[in-house]
PDB file of C-alpha atoms in Angstrom:
ATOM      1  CA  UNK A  35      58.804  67.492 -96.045  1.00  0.00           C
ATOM      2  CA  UNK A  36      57.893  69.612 -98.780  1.00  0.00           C
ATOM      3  CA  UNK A  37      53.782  68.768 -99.918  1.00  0.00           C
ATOM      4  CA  UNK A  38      52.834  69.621-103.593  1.00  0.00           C
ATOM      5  CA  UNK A  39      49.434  70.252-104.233  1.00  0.00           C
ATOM      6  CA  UNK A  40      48.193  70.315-108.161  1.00  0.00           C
ATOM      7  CA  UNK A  41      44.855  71.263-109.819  1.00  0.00           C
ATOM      8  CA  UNK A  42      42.397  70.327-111.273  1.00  0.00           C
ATOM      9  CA  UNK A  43      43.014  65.938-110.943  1.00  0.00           C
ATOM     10  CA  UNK A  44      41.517  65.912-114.583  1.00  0.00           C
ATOM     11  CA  UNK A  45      40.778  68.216-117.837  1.00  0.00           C
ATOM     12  CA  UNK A  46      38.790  67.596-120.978  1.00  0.00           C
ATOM     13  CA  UNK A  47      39.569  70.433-123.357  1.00  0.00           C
ATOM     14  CA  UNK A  48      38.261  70.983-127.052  1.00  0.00           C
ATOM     15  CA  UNK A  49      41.237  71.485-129.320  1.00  0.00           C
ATOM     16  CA  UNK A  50      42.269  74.669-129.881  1.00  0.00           C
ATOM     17  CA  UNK A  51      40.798  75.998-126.270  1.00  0.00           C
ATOM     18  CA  UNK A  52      43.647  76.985-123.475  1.00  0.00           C
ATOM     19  CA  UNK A  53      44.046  75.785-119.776  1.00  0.00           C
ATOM     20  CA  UNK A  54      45.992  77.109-116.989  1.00  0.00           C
ATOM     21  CA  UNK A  55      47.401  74.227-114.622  1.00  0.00           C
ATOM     22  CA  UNK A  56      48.348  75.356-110.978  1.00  0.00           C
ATOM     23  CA  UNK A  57      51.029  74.408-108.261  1.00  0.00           C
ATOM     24  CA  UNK A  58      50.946  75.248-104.862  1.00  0.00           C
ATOM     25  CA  UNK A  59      53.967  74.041-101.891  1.00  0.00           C
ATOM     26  CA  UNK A  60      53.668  74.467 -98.604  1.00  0.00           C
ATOM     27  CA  UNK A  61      57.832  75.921 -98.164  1.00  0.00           C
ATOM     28  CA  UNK A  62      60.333  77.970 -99.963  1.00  0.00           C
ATOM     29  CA  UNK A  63      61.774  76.090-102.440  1.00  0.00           C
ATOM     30  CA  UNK A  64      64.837  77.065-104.899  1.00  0.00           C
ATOM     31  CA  UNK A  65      64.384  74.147-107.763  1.00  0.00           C
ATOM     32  CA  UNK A  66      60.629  74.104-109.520  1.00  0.00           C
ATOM     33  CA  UNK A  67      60.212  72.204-112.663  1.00  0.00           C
ATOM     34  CA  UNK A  68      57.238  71.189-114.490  1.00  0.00           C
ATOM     35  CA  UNK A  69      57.164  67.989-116.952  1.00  0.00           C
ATOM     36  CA  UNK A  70      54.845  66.427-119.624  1.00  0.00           C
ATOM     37  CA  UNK A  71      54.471  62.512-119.044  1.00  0.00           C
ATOM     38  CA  UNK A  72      54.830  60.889-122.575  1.00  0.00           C
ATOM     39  CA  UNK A  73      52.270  57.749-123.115  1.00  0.00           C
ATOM     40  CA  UNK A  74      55.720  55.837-122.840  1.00  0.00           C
ATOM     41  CA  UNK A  75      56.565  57.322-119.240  1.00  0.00           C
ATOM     42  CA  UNK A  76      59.049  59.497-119.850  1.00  0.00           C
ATOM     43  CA  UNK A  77      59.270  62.516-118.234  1.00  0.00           C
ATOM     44  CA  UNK A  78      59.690  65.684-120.556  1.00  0.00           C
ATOM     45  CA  UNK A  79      61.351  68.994-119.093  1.00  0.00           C
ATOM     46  CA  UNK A  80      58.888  71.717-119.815  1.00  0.00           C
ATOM     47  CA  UNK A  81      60.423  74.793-117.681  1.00  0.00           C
ATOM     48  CA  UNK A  82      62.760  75.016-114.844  1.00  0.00           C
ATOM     49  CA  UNK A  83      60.957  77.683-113.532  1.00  0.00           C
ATOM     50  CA  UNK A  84      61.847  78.560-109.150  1.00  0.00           C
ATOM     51  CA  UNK A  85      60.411  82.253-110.132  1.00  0.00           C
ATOM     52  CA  UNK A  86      59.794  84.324-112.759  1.00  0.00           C
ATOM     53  CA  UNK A  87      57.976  83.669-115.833  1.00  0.00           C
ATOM     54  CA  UNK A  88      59.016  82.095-118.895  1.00  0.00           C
ATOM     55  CA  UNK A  89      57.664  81.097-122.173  1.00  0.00           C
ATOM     56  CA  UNK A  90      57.976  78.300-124.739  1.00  0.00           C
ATOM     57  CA  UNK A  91      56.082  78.173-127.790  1.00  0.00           C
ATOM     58  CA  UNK A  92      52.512  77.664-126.922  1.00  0.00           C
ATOM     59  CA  UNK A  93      53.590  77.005-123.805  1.00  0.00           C
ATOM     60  CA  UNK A  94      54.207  79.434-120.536  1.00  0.00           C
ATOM     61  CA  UNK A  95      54.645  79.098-116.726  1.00  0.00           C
ATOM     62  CA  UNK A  96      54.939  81.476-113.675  1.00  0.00           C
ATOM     63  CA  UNK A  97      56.037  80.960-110.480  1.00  0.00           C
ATOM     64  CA  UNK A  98      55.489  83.862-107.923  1.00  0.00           C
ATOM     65  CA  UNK A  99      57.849  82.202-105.073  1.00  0.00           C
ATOM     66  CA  UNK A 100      56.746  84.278-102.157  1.00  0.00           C
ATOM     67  CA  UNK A 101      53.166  83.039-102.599  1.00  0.00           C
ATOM     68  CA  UNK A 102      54.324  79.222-102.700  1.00  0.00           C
ATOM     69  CA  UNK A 103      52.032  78.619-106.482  1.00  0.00           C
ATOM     70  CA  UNK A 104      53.072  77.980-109.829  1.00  0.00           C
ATOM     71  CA  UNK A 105      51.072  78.224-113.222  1.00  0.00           C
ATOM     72  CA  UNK A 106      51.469  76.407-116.507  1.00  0.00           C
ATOM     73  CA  UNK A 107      49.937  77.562-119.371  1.00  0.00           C
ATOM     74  CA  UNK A 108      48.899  76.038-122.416  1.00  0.00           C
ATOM     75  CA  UNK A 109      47.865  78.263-125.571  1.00  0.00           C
ATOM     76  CA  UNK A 110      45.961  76.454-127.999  1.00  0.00           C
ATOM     77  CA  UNK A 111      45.824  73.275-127.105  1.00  0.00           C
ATOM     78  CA  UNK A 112      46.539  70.242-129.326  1.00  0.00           C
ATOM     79  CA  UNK A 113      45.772  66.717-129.333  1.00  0.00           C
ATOM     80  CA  UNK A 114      49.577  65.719-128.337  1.00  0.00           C
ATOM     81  CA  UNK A 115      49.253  67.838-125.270  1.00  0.00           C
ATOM     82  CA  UNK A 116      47.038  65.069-123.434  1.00  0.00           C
ATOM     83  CA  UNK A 117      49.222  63.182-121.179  1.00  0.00           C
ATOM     84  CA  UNK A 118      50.077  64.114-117.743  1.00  0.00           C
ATOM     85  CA  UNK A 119      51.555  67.533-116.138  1.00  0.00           C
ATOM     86  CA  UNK A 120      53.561  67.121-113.403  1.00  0.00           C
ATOM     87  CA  UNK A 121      54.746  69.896-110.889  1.00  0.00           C
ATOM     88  CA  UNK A 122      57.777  68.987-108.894  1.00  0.00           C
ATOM     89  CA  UNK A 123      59.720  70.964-106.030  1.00  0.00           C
ATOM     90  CA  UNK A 124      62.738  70.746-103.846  1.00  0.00           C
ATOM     91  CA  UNK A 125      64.830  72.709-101.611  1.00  0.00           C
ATOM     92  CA  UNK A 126      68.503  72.362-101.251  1.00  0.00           C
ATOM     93  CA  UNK A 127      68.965  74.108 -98.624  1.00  0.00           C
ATOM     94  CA  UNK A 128      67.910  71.986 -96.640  1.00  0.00           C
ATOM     95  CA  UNK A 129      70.464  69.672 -97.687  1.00  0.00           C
ATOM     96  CA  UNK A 130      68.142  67.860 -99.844  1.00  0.00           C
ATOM     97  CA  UNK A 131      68.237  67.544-103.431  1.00  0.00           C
ATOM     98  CA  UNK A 132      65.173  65.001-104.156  1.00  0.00           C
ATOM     99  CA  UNK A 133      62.513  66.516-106.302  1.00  0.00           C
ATOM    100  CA  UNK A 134      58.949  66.345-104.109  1.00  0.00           C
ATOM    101  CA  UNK A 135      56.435  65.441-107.230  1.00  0.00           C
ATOM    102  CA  UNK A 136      52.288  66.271-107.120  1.00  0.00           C
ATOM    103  CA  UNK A 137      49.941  63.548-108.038  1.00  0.00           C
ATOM    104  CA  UNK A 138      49.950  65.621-111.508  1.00  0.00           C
ATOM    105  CA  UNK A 139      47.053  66.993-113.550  1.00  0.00           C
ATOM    106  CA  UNK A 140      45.559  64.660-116.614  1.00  0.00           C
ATOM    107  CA  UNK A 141      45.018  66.241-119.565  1.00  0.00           C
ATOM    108  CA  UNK A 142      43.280  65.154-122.475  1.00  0.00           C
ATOM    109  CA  UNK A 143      42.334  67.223-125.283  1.00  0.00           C
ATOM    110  CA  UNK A 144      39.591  66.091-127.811  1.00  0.00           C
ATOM    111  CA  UNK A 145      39.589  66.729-131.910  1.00  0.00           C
TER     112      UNK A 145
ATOM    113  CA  UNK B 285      74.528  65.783-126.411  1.00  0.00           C
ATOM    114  CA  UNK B 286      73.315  62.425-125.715  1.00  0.00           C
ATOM    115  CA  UNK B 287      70.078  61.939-122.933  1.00  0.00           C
ATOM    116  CA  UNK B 288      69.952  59.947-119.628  1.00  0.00           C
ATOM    117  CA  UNK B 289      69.876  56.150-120.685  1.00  0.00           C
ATOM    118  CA  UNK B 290      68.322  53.142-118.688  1.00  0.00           C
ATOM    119  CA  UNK B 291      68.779  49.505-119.150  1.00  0.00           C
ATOM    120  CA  UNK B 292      66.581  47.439-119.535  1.00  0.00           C
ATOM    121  CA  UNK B 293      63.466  48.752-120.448  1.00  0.00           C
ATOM    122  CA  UNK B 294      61.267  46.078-119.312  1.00  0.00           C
ATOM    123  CA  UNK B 295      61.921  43.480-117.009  1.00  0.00           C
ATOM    124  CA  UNK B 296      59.717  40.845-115.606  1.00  0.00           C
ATOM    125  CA  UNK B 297      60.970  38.942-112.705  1.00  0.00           C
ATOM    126  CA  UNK B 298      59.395  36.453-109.919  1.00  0.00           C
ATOM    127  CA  UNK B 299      58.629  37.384-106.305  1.00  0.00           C
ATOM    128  CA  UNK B 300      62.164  36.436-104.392  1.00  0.00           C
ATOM    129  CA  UNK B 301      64.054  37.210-107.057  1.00  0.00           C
ATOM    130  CA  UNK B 302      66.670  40.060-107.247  1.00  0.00           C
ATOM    131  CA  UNK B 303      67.068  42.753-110.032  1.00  0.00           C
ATOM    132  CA  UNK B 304      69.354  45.732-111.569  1.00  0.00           C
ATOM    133  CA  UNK B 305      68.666  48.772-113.080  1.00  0.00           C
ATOM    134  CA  UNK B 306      71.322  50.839-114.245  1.00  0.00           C
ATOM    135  CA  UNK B 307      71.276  54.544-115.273  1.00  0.00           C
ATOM    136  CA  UNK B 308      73.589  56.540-117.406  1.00  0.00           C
ATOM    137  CA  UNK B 309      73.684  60.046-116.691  1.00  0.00           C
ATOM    138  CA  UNK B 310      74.009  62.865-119.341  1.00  0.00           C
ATOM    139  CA  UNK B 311      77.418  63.208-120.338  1.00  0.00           C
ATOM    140  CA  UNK B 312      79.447  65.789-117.295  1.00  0.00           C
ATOM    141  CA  UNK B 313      76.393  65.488-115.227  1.00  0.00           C
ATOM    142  CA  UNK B 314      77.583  63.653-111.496  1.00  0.00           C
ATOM    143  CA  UNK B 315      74.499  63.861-109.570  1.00  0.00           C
ATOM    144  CA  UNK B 316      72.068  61.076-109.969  1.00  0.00           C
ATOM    145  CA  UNK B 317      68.508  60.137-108.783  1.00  0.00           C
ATOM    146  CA  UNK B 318      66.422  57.098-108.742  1.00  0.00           C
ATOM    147  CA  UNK B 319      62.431  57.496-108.415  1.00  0.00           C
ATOM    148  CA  UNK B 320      59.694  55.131-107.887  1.00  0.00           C
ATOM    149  CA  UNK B 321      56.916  55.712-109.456  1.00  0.00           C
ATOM    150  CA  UNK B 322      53.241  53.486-108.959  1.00  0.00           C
ATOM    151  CA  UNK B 323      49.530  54.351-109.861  1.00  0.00           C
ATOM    152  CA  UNK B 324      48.682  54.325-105.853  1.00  0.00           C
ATOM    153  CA  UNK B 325      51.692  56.262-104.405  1.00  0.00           C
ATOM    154  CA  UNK B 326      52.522  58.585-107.294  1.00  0.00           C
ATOM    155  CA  UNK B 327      56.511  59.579-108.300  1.00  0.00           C
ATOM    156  CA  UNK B 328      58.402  59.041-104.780  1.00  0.00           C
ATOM    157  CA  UNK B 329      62.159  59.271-104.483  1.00  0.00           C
ATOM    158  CA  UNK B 330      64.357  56.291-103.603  1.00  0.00           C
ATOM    159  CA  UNK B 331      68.093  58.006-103.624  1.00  0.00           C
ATOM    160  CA  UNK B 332      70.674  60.603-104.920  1.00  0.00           C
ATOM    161  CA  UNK B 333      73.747  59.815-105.386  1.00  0.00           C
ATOM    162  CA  UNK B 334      76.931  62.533-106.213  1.00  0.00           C
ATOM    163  CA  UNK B 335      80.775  61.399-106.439  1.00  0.00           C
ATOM    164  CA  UNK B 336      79.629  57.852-105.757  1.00  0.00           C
ATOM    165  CA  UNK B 337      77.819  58.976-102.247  1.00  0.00           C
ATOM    166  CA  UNK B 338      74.740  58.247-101.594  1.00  0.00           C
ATOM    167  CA  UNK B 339      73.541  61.653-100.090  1.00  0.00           C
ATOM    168  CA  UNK B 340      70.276  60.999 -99.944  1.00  0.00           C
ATOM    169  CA  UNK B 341      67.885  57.967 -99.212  1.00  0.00           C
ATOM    170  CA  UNK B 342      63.511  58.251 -99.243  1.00  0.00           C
ATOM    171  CA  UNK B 343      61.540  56.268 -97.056  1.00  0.00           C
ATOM    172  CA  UNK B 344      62.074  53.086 -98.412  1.00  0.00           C
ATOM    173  CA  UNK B 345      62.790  49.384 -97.186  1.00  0.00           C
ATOM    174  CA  UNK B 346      66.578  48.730 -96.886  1.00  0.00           C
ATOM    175  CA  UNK B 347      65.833  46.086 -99.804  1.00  0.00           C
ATOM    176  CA  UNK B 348      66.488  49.363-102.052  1.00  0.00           C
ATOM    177  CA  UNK B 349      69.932  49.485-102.574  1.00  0.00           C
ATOM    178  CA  UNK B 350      71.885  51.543-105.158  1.00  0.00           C
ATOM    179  CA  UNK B 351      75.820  53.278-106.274  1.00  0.00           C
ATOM    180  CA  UNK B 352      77.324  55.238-108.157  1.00  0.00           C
ATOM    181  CA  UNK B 353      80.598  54.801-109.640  1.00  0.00           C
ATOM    182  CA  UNK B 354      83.358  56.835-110.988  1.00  0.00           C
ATOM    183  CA  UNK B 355      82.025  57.682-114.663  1.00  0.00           C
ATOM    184  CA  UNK B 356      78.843  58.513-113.297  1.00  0.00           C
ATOM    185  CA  UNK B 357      76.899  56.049-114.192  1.00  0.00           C
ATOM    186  CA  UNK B 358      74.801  54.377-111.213  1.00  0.00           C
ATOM    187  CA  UNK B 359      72.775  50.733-110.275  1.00  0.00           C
ATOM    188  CA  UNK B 360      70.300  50.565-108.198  1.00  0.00           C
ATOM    189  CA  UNK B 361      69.009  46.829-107.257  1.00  0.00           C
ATOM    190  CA  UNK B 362      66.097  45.309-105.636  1.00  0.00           C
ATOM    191  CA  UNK B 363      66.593  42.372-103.504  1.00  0.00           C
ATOM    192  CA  UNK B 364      63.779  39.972-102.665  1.00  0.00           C
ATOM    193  CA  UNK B 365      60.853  41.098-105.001  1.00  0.00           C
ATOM    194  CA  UNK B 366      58.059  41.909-103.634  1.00  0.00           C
ATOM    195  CA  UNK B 367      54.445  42.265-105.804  1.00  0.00           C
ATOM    196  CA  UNK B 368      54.332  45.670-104.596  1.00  0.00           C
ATOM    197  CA  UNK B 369      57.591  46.372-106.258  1.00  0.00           C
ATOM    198  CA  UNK B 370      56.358  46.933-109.498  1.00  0.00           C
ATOM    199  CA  UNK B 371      56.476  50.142-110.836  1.00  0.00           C
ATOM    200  CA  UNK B 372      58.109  52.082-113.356  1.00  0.00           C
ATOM    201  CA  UNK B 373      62.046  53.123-112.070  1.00  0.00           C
ATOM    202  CA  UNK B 374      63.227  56.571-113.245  1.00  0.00           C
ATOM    203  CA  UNK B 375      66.380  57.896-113.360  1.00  0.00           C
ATOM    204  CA  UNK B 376      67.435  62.038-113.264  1.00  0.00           C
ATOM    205  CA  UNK B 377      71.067  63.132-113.949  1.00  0.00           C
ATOM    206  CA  UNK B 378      71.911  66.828-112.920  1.00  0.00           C
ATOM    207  CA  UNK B 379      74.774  69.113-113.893  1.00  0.00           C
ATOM    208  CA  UNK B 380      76.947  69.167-110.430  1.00  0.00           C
ATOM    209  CA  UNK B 381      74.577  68.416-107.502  1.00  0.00           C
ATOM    210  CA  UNK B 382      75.917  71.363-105.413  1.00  0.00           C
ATOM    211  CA  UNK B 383      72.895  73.512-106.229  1.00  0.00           C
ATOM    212  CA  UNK B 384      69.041  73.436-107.065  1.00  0.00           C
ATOM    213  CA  UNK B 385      69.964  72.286-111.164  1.00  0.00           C
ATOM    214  CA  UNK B 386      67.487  71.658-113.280  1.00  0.00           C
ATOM    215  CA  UNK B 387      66.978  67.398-113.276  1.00  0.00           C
ATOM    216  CA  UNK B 388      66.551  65.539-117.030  1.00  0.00           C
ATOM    217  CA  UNK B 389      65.085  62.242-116.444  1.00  0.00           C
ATOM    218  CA  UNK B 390      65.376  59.007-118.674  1.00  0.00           C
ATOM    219  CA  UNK B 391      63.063  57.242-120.261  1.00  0.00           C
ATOM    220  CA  UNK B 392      62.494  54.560-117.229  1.00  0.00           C
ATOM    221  CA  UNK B 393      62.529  50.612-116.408  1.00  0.00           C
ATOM    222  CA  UNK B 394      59.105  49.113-115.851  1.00  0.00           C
ATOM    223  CA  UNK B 395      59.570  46.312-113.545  1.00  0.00           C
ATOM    224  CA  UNK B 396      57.029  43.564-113.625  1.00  0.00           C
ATOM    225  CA  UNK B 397      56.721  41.213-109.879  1.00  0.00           C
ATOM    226  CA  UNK B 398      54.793  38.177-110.741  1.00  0.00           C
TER     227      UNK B 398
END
């Protein structure tokens, strides 16, 4: 199957400062999204993002398909950012539709 | 437009025992997923299910069992409990399940083994 790969594990930012998160796969995949883990669990939709770039507030991703990585970026970081980013991946043309997740990347940002 | 919904959101239940999670997908959305996820194994998927067939199953013990019915909505139960089985349980609806669609999760059942 599919294998996610996310970096860094763990980052300490200084409010206000502005991180880029990365995602690489090791296969073509047509369905990339990238979530925010709420201190409750839930998973937050961020972008749905197989290629292209797009942009949300403070918030921006890129994925350049061919090279098998994706990018989040975060602008100006706040406190409510901390949590955990997860990348997740899948490929229905294979016949599967189960979303392959990374082990995320834990944020915390610091007043 | 209402979000994926999950019942119960916490559950404790003995070793043995048996348990059922149920997942309401966004309204019009007929593809649903169940996910496990644990501190030691991560976010791992258990099943999808789309016009009440199970089209996909992860690599789990046939314990895991789950359906879909007609509006949708889907169970998936746990027979036999085992410690190991605690985790939190998360539920993804999707808009038609015939193409890479964009998955909305809910907000999750923790199950508790003791």
């Amino acid at each position: 199957g599919i294998q996610v790969e996310q970096s860094p594990p763990d980052l300490i930012l200084q409010e206000g400062a502005n991180s880029t998160l990365r995602c690489n796969f090791s296969d073509s995949v047509n369905n990339l999204q990238w979530f925010h883990q709420n201190p409750w669990g839930q998973l937050i939709n961020l972008f749905y993002i197989p290629s292209g770039t797009k942009q949300n507030g403070r918030l921006s991703a890129t994925t350049v398909a061919t090279e098998r990585y994706s990018l989040l970026y975060i602008s100006s970081s706040q406190t409510t950012d901390s949590g955990v980013y997860f990348c997740a991946v899948a490929n229905s043309g294979a016949g599967s539709y189960q979303l392959t997740f990374g082990k995320g990347t834990k944020l915390s940002v610091i007043p | 437009k209402a979000g994926v919904t999950q019942t119960p959101r916490y559950l404790i239940k003995t070793r043995g025992q048996q348990v059922t999670l149920s997942c309401s997908p966004i309204s019009g959305h007929r593809s649903v997923s169940w996910y496990q996820q644990t501190p030691g194994q991560g976010l791992q998927f258990l099943f999808e299910y789309f016009s009440e067939t199970q089209r996909n199953k992860g690599n789990f013990p046939g314990r895991f069992s789950g359906r879909q019915f007609s509006n949708s909505r889907s169970e998936m139960n746990v027979s036999t409990l085992e410690l190991g089985d605690s985790a939190l349980y998360l539920c993804a609806s999707s808009l038609l399940g015939d193409g890479p669609y964009e998955q909305y999760f809910g907000p999750g059942t923790r199950l508790t083994v003791t």
